[in-house]
Short mmCIF file of C-alpha atoms in Angstrom, two decimals:
data_model
loop_
_atom_site.label_atom_id
_atom_site.label_comp_id
_atom_site.label_asym_id
_atom_site.label_seq_id
_atom_site.Cartn_x
_atom_site.Cartn_y
_atom_site.Cartn_z
CA MET J 366 114.29 85.85 118.14
CA ILE J 367 113.65 86.98 114.43
CA PRO J 368 116.97 86.29 112.39
CA ALA J 369 118.53 89.30 110.55
CA PRO J 370 118.37 89.14 106.82
CA ALA J 371 121.49 88.86 104.84
CA PRO J 372 123.69 91.88 104.10
CA VAL J 373 122.84 94.29 101.34
CA PRO J 374 124.93 93.26 98.20
CA ALA J 375 127.84 95.88 97.70
CA LEU J 376 127.85 98.06 94.69
CA GLU J 377 131.35 97.46 93.44
CA SER J 378 131.22 98.52 89.56
CA ASP J 379 129.15 100.29 87.19
CA GLN J 380 127.76 96.96 85.86
CA PRO J 381 127.72 94.48 88.69
CA ASP J 382 127.73 90.67 88.14
CA PHE J 383 125.02 88.68 89.81
CA ALA J 384 126.29 85.25 90.19
CA ALA J 385 123.57 84.37 92.22
CA VAL J 386 121.08 84.25 89.50
CA PRO J 387 121.55 81.11 87.35
CA GLU J 388 122.78 81.85 83.69
CA ARG J 389 119.71 80.02 82.19
CA ALA J 390 117.16 82.31 84.07
CA LYS J 391 118.34 85.52 81.99
CA TRP J 392 117.68 87.71 84.85
CA ARG J 393 114.55 86.26 85.62
CA TYR J 394 114.45 83.75 88.49
CA LYS J 395 112.47 80.42 87.47
CA PRO J 396 113.44 77.41 89.67
CA ARG J 397 112.79 74.10 87.62
CA LYS J 398 109.34 72.49 88.59
CA ALA J 399 107.89 69.23 87.65
CA PHE J 400 105.44 69.19 84.78
CA TRP J 401 102.27 68.54 86.96
CA ARG J 402 103.21 71.87 88.97
CA SER J 403 103.79 73.67 85.95
CA ARG J 404 102.00 77.22 85.64
CA LEU J 405 100.53 76.23 82.02
CA LEU J 406 98.97 73.13 83.27
CA ARG J 407 97.35 74.60 86.32
CA ALA J 408 96.28 77.79 84.37
CA VAL J 409 94.48 75.53 81.67
CA VAL J 410 92.72 73.42 84.45
CA LEU J 411 91.60 76.53 86.27
CA ILE J 412 90.21 77.96 83.38
CA THR J 413 88.58 75.02 82.17
CA ALA J 414 86.96 74.50 85.78
CA LEU J 415 85.79 78.14 86.04
CA ALA J 416 84.23 78.23 82.32
CA ILE J 417 82.28 75.13 83.19
CA CYS J 418 81.07 76.78 86.31
CA ALA J 419 80.13 80.01 84.49
CA LEU J 420 78.28 78.00 81.98
CA ALA J 421 76.31 76.25 84.65
CA ILE J 422 75.42 79.21 86.93
CA LEU J 423 74.46 81.49 84.01
CA ALA J 424 72.32 78.58 82.47
CA LEU J 425 70.75 78.12 86.02
CA VAL J 426 70.23 82.14 86.46
CA ARG J 427 68.60 82.33 82.83
CA GLU J 428 66.06 79.27 83.60
CA GLU J 429 65.36 80.86 86.75
CA THR J 430 64.72 84.64 85.55
CA GLY J 431 63.78 83.97 81.62
CA THR J 432 65.87 85.45 78.93
CA GLU J 433 64.49 88.91 79.37
CA GLY J 434 64.72 89.02 82.80
CA PHE J 435 68.37 87.68 82.49
CA LEU J 436 69.56 90.36 80.06
CA VAL J 437 67.85 93.20 82.40
CA GLY J 438 69.54 91.66 85.48
CA LEU J 439 72.95 91.56 83.60
CA GLY J 440 72.77 94.99 82.41
CA LEU J 441 71.58 96.35 85.95
CA ALA J 442 74.18 94.04 87.99
CA VAL J 443 77.10 95.23 85.90
CA LEU J 444 76.94 98.83 87.03
CA PRO J 445 78.33 98.75 90.32
CA VAL J 446 81.09 96.27 89.30
CA PRO J 447 83.66 98.78 87.95
CA LEU J 448 83.48 101.06 90.63
CA LEU J 449 84.04 98.43 93.37
CA MET J 450 87.06 96.96 91.37
CA ALA J 451 88.31 100.71 90.95
CA ALA J 452 87.87 101.10 94.87
CA PHE J 453 89.75 97.96 95.46
CA ARG J 454 92.52 98.87 92.98
CA TRP J 455 92.93 102.12 94.56
CA LEU J 456 93.40 100.57 97.79
CA ASP J 457 96.08 98.29 96.33
CA ARG J 458 98.19 101.10 94.75
CA VAL J 459 101.46 100.75 96.78
CA GLU J 460 102.14 97.04 95.52
CA PRO J 461 99.51 96.11 93.12
CA ALA J 462 98.60 92.69 92.90
CA PRO J 463 98.84 90.84 89.67
CA TRP J 464 95.78 91.11 87.53
CA LYS J 465 95.60 87.41 86.96
CA ASN J 466 95.21 86.97 90.70
CA LEU J 467 92.29 89.50 90.84
CA LEU J 468 90.75 88.18 87.79
CA PHE J 469 90.93 84.82 89.37
CA ALA J 470 89.33 85.98 92.41
CA LEU J 471 86.31 88.05 90.62
CA ALA J 472 85.61 84.81 88.33
CA TRP J 473 85.60 82.44 91.14
CA GLY J 474 82.99 84.75 93.09
CA ALA J 475 80.89 85.28 90.02
CA PHE J 476 80.99 81.67 88.90
CA ALA J 477 82.13 78.89 91.08
CA SER J 478 81.04 80.38 94.57
CA THR J 479 77.58 81.26 93.15
CA LEU J 480 77.25 77.93 91.69
CA VAL J 481 78.22 76.33 95.04
CA ALA J 482 75.91 78.50 96.89
CA ILE J 483 72.84 78.05 94.51
CA LEU J 484 72.73 74.43 94.66
CA ALA J 485 73.81 74.11 98.61
CA ASN J 486 71.32 76.68 99.68
CA SER J 487 68.23 75.05 97.42
CA PHE J 488 69.11 71.65 98.61
CA ALA J 489 69.29 72.74 102.52
CA VAL J 490 65.91 74.79 102.09
CA GLU J 491 64.49 71.61 100.49
CA TRP J 492 65.64 69.26 103.33
CA ILE J 493 64.26 71.68 105.80
CA SER J 494 60.99 72.22 104.33
CA SER J 495 60.53 68.60 104.02
CA ALA J 496 61.70 67.86 107.63
CA THR J 497 59.69 70.35 109.09
CA ALA J 498 56.72 70.36 106.46
CA ASP J 499 56.80 74.46 107.16
CA PRO J 500 57.94 75.95 103.71
CA GLY J 501 57.77 79.59 105.21
CA SER J 502 60.24 78.88 108.15
CA ALA J 503 62.46 76.75 106.02
CA ASP J 504 63.13 79.94 103.67
CA THR J 505 64.01 81.95 106.72
CA LEU J 506 65.95 79.53 108.51
CA GLY J 507 67.83 79.09 105.16
CA ALA J 508 68.68 82.83 104.48
CA THR J 509 69.70 83.42 108.10
CA ALA J 510 71.57 80.20 108.90
CA VAL J 511 72.52 78.23 105.85
CA ALA J 512 73.12 81.02 103.21
CA PRO J 513 75.90 82.77 105.29
CA VAL J 514 77.64 79.65 106.19
CA VAL J 515 77.65 78.28 102.51
CA GLU J 516 78.14 81.74 100.61
CA GLU J 517 81.14 82.61 103.09
CA THR J 518 82.77 79.56 103.09
CA ALA J 519 82.38 79.50 99.03
CA LYS J 520 83.90 82.80 98.62
CA GLY J 521 86.57 82.60 101.24
CA ALA J 522 88.08 79.23 99.19
CA ALA J 523 89.28 82.21 96.64
CA VAL J 524 91.19 83.88 99.38
CA LEU J 525 92.60 80.51 100.78
CA LEU J 526 93.66 79.10 97.16
CA LEU J 527 95.52 82.70 96.52
CA PHE J 528 96.97 82.55 100.20
CA LEU J 529 98.29 78.79 99.67
CA PHE J 530 99.37 79.05 95.79
CA ARG J 531 100.23 82.89 95.65
CA ARG J 532 101.72 83.24 98.73
CA ARG J 533 104.51 85.72 97.24
CA ASP J 534 101.70 88.16 96.31
CA PHE J 535 99.90 87.61 99.66
CA THR J 536 101.89 89.82 102.20
CA GLY J 537 99.45 91.45 104.38
CA PRO J 538 95.97 92.71 105.38
CA VAL J 539 95.56 95.06 102.38
CA ASP J 540 96.12 91.78 99.89
CA GLY J 541 93.68 90.08 101.98
CA LEU J 542 91.17 92.84 101.91
CA VAL J 543 91.61 93.24 97.85
CA TYR J 544 91.34 89.57 96.94
CA ALA J 545 88.38 89.16 99.36
CA GLY J 546 86.76 92.32 97.75
CA PHE J 547 87.22 91.28 94.04
CA THR J 548 85.61 87.78 95.07
CA ALA J 549 82.86 89.34 96.78
CA THR J 550 82.22 91.67 94.03
CA GLY J 551 82.19 88.59 91.62
CA PHE J 552 79.63 87.19 93.84
CA ALA J 553 77.38 90.05 94.22
CA PHE J 554 77.22 90.44 90.54
CA THR J 555 75.65 87.03 89.56
CA GLU J 556 73.52 87.01 92.79
CA ASN J 557 72.24 90.64 91.57
CA ILE J 558 71.37 89.05 88.07
CA LEU J 559 69.33 86.51 89.80
CA TYR J 560 67.24 89.02 92.01
CA LEU J 561 66.92 91.86 89.76
CA GLY J 562 65.76 89.40 86.76
CA ASN J 563 63.15 87.86 89.16
CA ALA J 564 62.26 91.27 90.20
CA PHE J 565 61.54 92.24 86.35
CA GLY J 566 59.68 89.13 86.01
CA GLU J 567 57.38 89.88 88.87
CA ASP J 568 56.99 93.45 87.13
CA MET J 569 55.93 91.55 83.78
CA ASP J 570 53.53 89.16 85.55
CA LEU J 571 51.56 92.09 87.15
CA GLY J 572 51.02 93.45 83.81
CA THR J 573 50.67 97.09 85.02
CA GLY J 574 53.46 98.48 82.79
CA GLY J 575 55.23 99.35 85.98
CA LEU J 576 58.60 98.56 87.43
CA SER J 577 58.40 99.20 90.91
CA THR J 578 59.78 95.89 91.83
CA THR J 579 62.68 96.31 89.70
CA VAL J 580 63.22 99.96 90.91
CA GLY J 581 63.25 98.77 94.54
CA THR J 582 65.36 95.95 94.34
CA PHE J 583 67.95 97.84 92.16
CA PHE J 584 67.86 100.65 95.04
CA VAL J 585 68.27 98.23 97.74
CA ARG J 586 71.14 96.05 96.42
CA VAL J 587 73.05 98.34 94.05
CA ILE J 588 72.41 101.88 95.38
CA MET J 589 72.17 101.26 99.10
CA SER J 590 74.33 98.04 99.72
CA PRO J 591 76.79 97.44 96.99
CA PHE J 592 79.44 96.98 99.66
CA ALA J 593 77.48 94.20 101.39
CA HIS J 594 79.07 91.22 100.36
CA PRO J 595 82.50 92.75 100.07
CA LEU J 596 82.24 93.79 103.50
CA PHE J 597 81.33 90.45 104.85
CA THR J 598 84.02 88.65 102.82
CA SER J 599 86.70 91.21 103.77
CA LEU J 600 86.87 89.64 107.41
CA THR J 601 87.99 86.58 106.01
CA GLY J 602 90.55 88.43 103.71
CA LEU J 603 91.59 90.20 107.13
CA GLY J 604 92.24 87.06 108.66
CA PHE J 605 94.47 85.71 106.13
CA GLY J 606 96.32 88.90 105.91
CA PHE J 607 97.18 88.88 109.42
CA ALA J 608 98.38 85.43 109.25
CA ALA J 609 100.31 86.29 106.47
CA LEU J 610 102.39 88.97 108.58
CA LEU J 611 103.30 86.04 111.15
CA PRO J 612 107.07 85.61 111.14
CA ALA J 613 108.35 81.88 110.76
CA THR J 614 109.82 81.95 114.21
CA ALA J 615 106.62 83.04 115.93
CA ARG J 616 105.29 80.89 118.84
CA LEU J 617 102.30 78.80 118.16
CA ARG J 618 102.74 80.04 114.44
CA ARG J 619 100.70 77.01 112.86
CA THR J 620 98.02 77.61 115.45
CA ARG J 621 97.60 81.02 114.52
CA LEU J 622 97.69 80.33 110.91
CA VAL J 623 94.32 78.41 111.34
CA LEU J 624 92.77 80.33 114.17
CA LEU J 625 93.27 84.04 112.63
CA PRO J 626 91.62 82.94 109.12
CA LEU J 627 89.10 80.81 110.96
CA GLY J 628 88.05 83.66 112.99
CA GLY J 629 87.58 85.93 110.22
CA LEU J 630 85.41 83.58 108.43
CA LEU J 631 83.32 83.24 111.57
CA GLY J 632 82.87 87.04 111.78
CA ALA J 633 82.05 86.95 108.10
CA MET J 634 79.34 84.44 108.66
CA GLY J 635 78.03 86.15 111.62
CA MET J 636 77.86 89.74 109.94
CA HIS J 637 76.10 88.13 106.83
CA ALA J 638 73.65 86.23 109.09
CA LEU J 639 72.61 89.56 111.08
CA TRP J 640 72.14 91.34 107.57
CA ASN J 641 70.07 88.51 106.14
CA GLY J 642 68.11 88.21 109.34
CA SER J 643 67.50 92.04 109.48
CA ALA J 644 66.06 91.55 105.78
CA THR J 645 63.93 88.99 106.64
CA PHE J 646 62.02 89.62 109.83
CA HIS J 647 61.23 93.46 109.55
CA PRO J 648 62.04 96.57 107.11
CA LEU J 649 62.55 98.71 110.42
CA ALA J 650 65.00 96.01 111.54
CA PHE J 651 67.02 96.39 108.24
CA ILE J 652 67.13 100.01 108.45
CA ALA J 653 68.54 99.86 112.24
CA VAL J 654 71.04 97.41 111.26
CA TYR J 655 72.07 99.20 108.36
CA GLY J 656 72.53 102.59 109.95
CA MET J 657 73.68 101.41 113.35
CA PHE J 658 76.00 98.66 112.35
CA MET J 659 76.67 97.99 108.77
CA VAL J 660 77.87 101.70 108.08
CA PRO J 661 79.89 101.91 111.26
CA VAL J 662 81.68 98.71 110.54
CA PHE J 663 82.32 99.56 106.80
CA ALA J 664 83.77 103.25 107.76
CA LEU J 665 86.17 101.06 110.39
CA LEU J 666 87.43 98.84 107.89
CA THR J 667 87.96 101.82 105.44
CA TRP J 668 90.02 103.18 108.00
CA LEU J 669 91.97 100.03 108.69
CA ALA J 670 92.45 99.51 104.92
CA ILE J 671 93.97 103.26 104.47
CA TRP J 672 95.94 102.78 107.72
CA SER J 673 97.48 99.17 106.37
CA ARG J 674 98.35 101.10 103.09
CA GLN J 675 100.13 103.82 105.12
CA LYS J 676 101.92 101.27 106.98
CA GLU J 677 103.15 99.64 103.75
CA LEU J 678 104.54 103.07 102.47
CA ARG J 679 106.20 103.25 105.91
CA THR J 680 107.63 99.99 105.54
CA ILE J 681 109.09 101.17 102.18
CA SER J 682 110.82 104.15 103.81
CA GLY J 683 112.21 101.98 106.23
CA GLU J 684 113.80 99.19 104.24
CA LEU J 685 114.96 101.05 101.05
CA PRO J 686 117.65 103.27 102.96
CA ALA J 687 119.95 100.31 103.44
CA TYR J 688 120.04 100.07 99.71
CA ALA J 689 120.75 103.80 99.28
CA THR J 690 123.49 103.85 101.90
CA ALA J 691 124.96 100.66 99.83
CA GLY J 692 124.69 102.89 96.54
CA TRP J 693 121.95 101.27 94.81
CA LEU J 694 119.57 104.24 95.15
CA ALA J 695 119.95 107.91 95.52
CA LEU J 696 119.48 108.99 99.00
CA ASP J 697 116.13 110.66 98.30
CA GLU J 698 114.49 108.00 96.33
CA PRO J 699 113.35 106.02 99.46
CA LEU J 700 111.57 108.84 100.49
CA ALA J 701 109.86 109.53 97.22
CA LEU J 702 109.12 106.07 96.72
CA SER J 703 107.16 106.11 100.38
CA SER J 704 104.91 108.79 98.94
CA MET J 705 102.26 108.01 96.32
CA ARG J 706 102.18 111.94 95.21
CA ALA J 707 105.84 111.80 94.74
CA ARG J 708 105.50 108.36 92.74
CA ALA J 709 103.07 109.92 90.41
CA LEU J 710 104.87 113.02 90.15
CA ALA J 711 107.99 111.12 89.05
CA ARG J 712 106.04 109.53 86.36
CA GLY J 713 104.80 112.66 85.12
CA TYR J 714 108.27 114.36 85.14
CA ALA J 715 109.58 111.46 83.00
CA ALA J 716 106.44 111.49 80.66
CA ARG J 717 106.92 115.30 79.80
CA SER J 718 110.85 115.20 79.59
CA PHE J 719 111.38 111.82 77.81
CA GLY J 720 108.34 110.59 76.65
CA LYS J 721 105.77 107.54 77.54
CA PRO J 722 108.49 104.74 77.23
CA ALA J 723 110.45 106.83 80.39
CA ALA J 724 107.18 107.24 82.26
CA GLN J 725 106.70 103.48 82.00
CA ALA J 726 110.22 102.81 83.02
CA VAL J 727 109.87 104.77 86.08
CA GLY J 728 106.61 102.96 87.06
CA GLU J 729 108.40 99.65 86.60
CA TYR J 730 111.12 101.17 88.77
CA GLU J 731 108.80 102.04 91.36
CA ALA J 732 107.20 98.65 91.34
CA PHE J 733 110.53 96.69 91.72
CA ALA J 734 111.98 98.84 94.43
CA THR J 735 108.61 98.39 96.21
CA THR J 736 108.77 94.45 96.02
CA LEU J 737 112.34 94.76 97.04
CA ALA J 738 111.40 96.65 100.27
CA PHE J 739 108.65 94.01 101.24
CA LEU J 740 111.13 91.18 100.34
CA ARG J 741 113.60 92.45 102.69
CA HIS J 742 110.99 93.26 105.21
CA ARG J 743 109.70 89.61 105.18
CA ALA J 744 113.34 88.42 105.39
CA ARG J 745 113.57 90.64 108.81
CA ARG J 746 110.59 88.98 110.19
CA GLY J 747 111.90 85.67 109.57
CA GLN J 748 109.91 84.95 106.43
CA ALA J 749 112.62 84.82 104.11
CA ALA J 750 112.01 82.19 101.16
CA PRO J 751 114.88 79.87 100.03
CA ASP J 752 115.12 82.03 96.86
CA PHE J 753 115.79 85.32 98.85
CA ILE J 754 119.10 86.09 97.63
CA ALA J 755 118.35 85.27 94.10
CA ARG J 756 115.05 87.24 94.16
CA GLU J 757 116.99 90.19 95.67
CA GLN J 758 119.56 90.09 92.79
CA GLU J 759 116.91 89.85 90.21
CA LEU J 760 115.13 92.87 91.53
CA LEU J 761 118.46 94.79 91.95
CA HIS J 762 119.33 93.95 88.33
CA HIS J 763 115.93 95.35 87.13
CA LEU J 764 116.44 98.56 89.10
CA TRP J 765 119.95 98.89 87.62
CA GLN J 766 118.57 98.83 84.08
CA ARG J 767 116.23 101.59 84.66
CA ARG J 768 118.24 103.69 87.18
CA GLN J 769 119.40 106.31 84.70
CA VAL J 770 116.02 107.37 83.89
CA ALA J 771 114.05 106.63 87.15
CA SER J 772 116.82 108.13 89.76
CA PRO J 773 116.32 111.69 88.29
CA ALA J 774 113.06 111.62 88.01
CA LEU J 775 112.57 110.42 91.68
CA THR J 776 114.95 112.88 93.06
CA HIS J 777 113.01 115.30 91.24
CA ALA J 778 109.75 114.32 93.01
CA ALA J 779 111.33 114.03 96.13
CA ARG J 780 112.49 117.61 96.15
CA ALA J 781 109.36 119.02 94.74
CA THR J 782 107.35 117.40 97.38
CA GLY J 783 109.77 118.46 100.22
CA ARG J 784 110.85 114.68 100.99
CA VAL J 785 114.28 114.96 100.94
CA TRP J 786 117.02 113.20 103.17
CA ALA J 787 118.79 115.46 105.61
CA PRO J 788 121.78 114.27 107.66
CA PRO J 789 120.89 113.78 111.57
CA GLN J 790 121.41 116.94 113.52
CA TYR J 791 123.49 115.89 116.31
CA LEU J 792 126.39 113.77 114.96
CA ASP J 793 129.89 114.16 116.11
CA TYR J 794 131.98 115.12 113.16
CA GLY J 795 135.38 114.59 114.72
CA GLY J 796 135.01 116.85 117.37
CA TYR J 797 133.25 119.58 115.35
CA ASN J 798 129.47 119.82 114.90
CA PRO J 799 128.16 122.29 112.60
CA TYR J 800 124.58 122.05 113.99
CA ARG J 801 126.03 123.30 117.35
CA SER J 802 126.44 126.85 118.15
#
């Protein structure tokens, strides 16, 4: 049985006193931590490690492609990156993930994952070649059996780290998809530098003045399949995302916490192996797999991502009315906050009426209200953290600071979009019901 969350704090005065928040925090709840667990130390270690990986992988790629090939590959490989990042960011508009988490995922995919992959794949292919004395079959086996396992494991490590150490920002399938997408986008970026740089080098070696190999590689990897790596790794992200939904009191929760991500990882490996195998064996097989399998799966995952986002909006409309009833929010605000159109309209209204700072305050109000809704939703599912009360008090305080500007803007947006609160139609008003004839 899932325990009920703590009751909503009562609104007792115009400026309530939040005793749950320590005085030293100054409305920012920061529990004391040991030095070795401090954010600064971990950030320095992480940035240093990623920088070393970046220098190593870029040096390896430049050595493989040559300086000209590296620059050409870099210029072409960067083209799809902003589009993919914008697509995943759009998907995450309800409760946007912190940019520091997204940049970590992107950097891990571009540098750490690719470094592990290129070293492990090279070692595996050389070992298979020496064991079988057949370099051709070693390359095929490496592409279809070794590379999917190594690469998806390396990319999945970023999602695992975010799941373990940024659990507050990892609340469901949408977060899993976004983190996996950013990681895979970084991985594809560095891999495309290698492939495009090598293709350019082949064209230069032919000496015909044409760029047919480069153009063909660019068309296949950047135009036709920029979503390939994000599609594979998204299965791993979904596994972690559904694991994040498990209530603390669920039966066999620990087992499911392992099985769901593992199942997603195995699915990513299998899809990656199918994709690499189709490209290795025959061009017609590649086209068949692309059209009959990859495109439908991509469409299915897109639908699932949009459905998950709509579910997040329904969570907001279901959790925030408790705070509206207690007086923290206006009655129309939960409905406005559960509509992306109404949110944008509220920010625009505040900007036109009071300027850019007001629009920023409304945006912050929307973000804090969304976090509050998900915080309470997790508590309702039995996933309340030990600092639930302090976090709730902190978020309510931030809302209170901005309510004079944000509440009228959201109320206006609710009415402009038709998302207004209406009383139930069939209540018995002391024997008289105005809704009955």
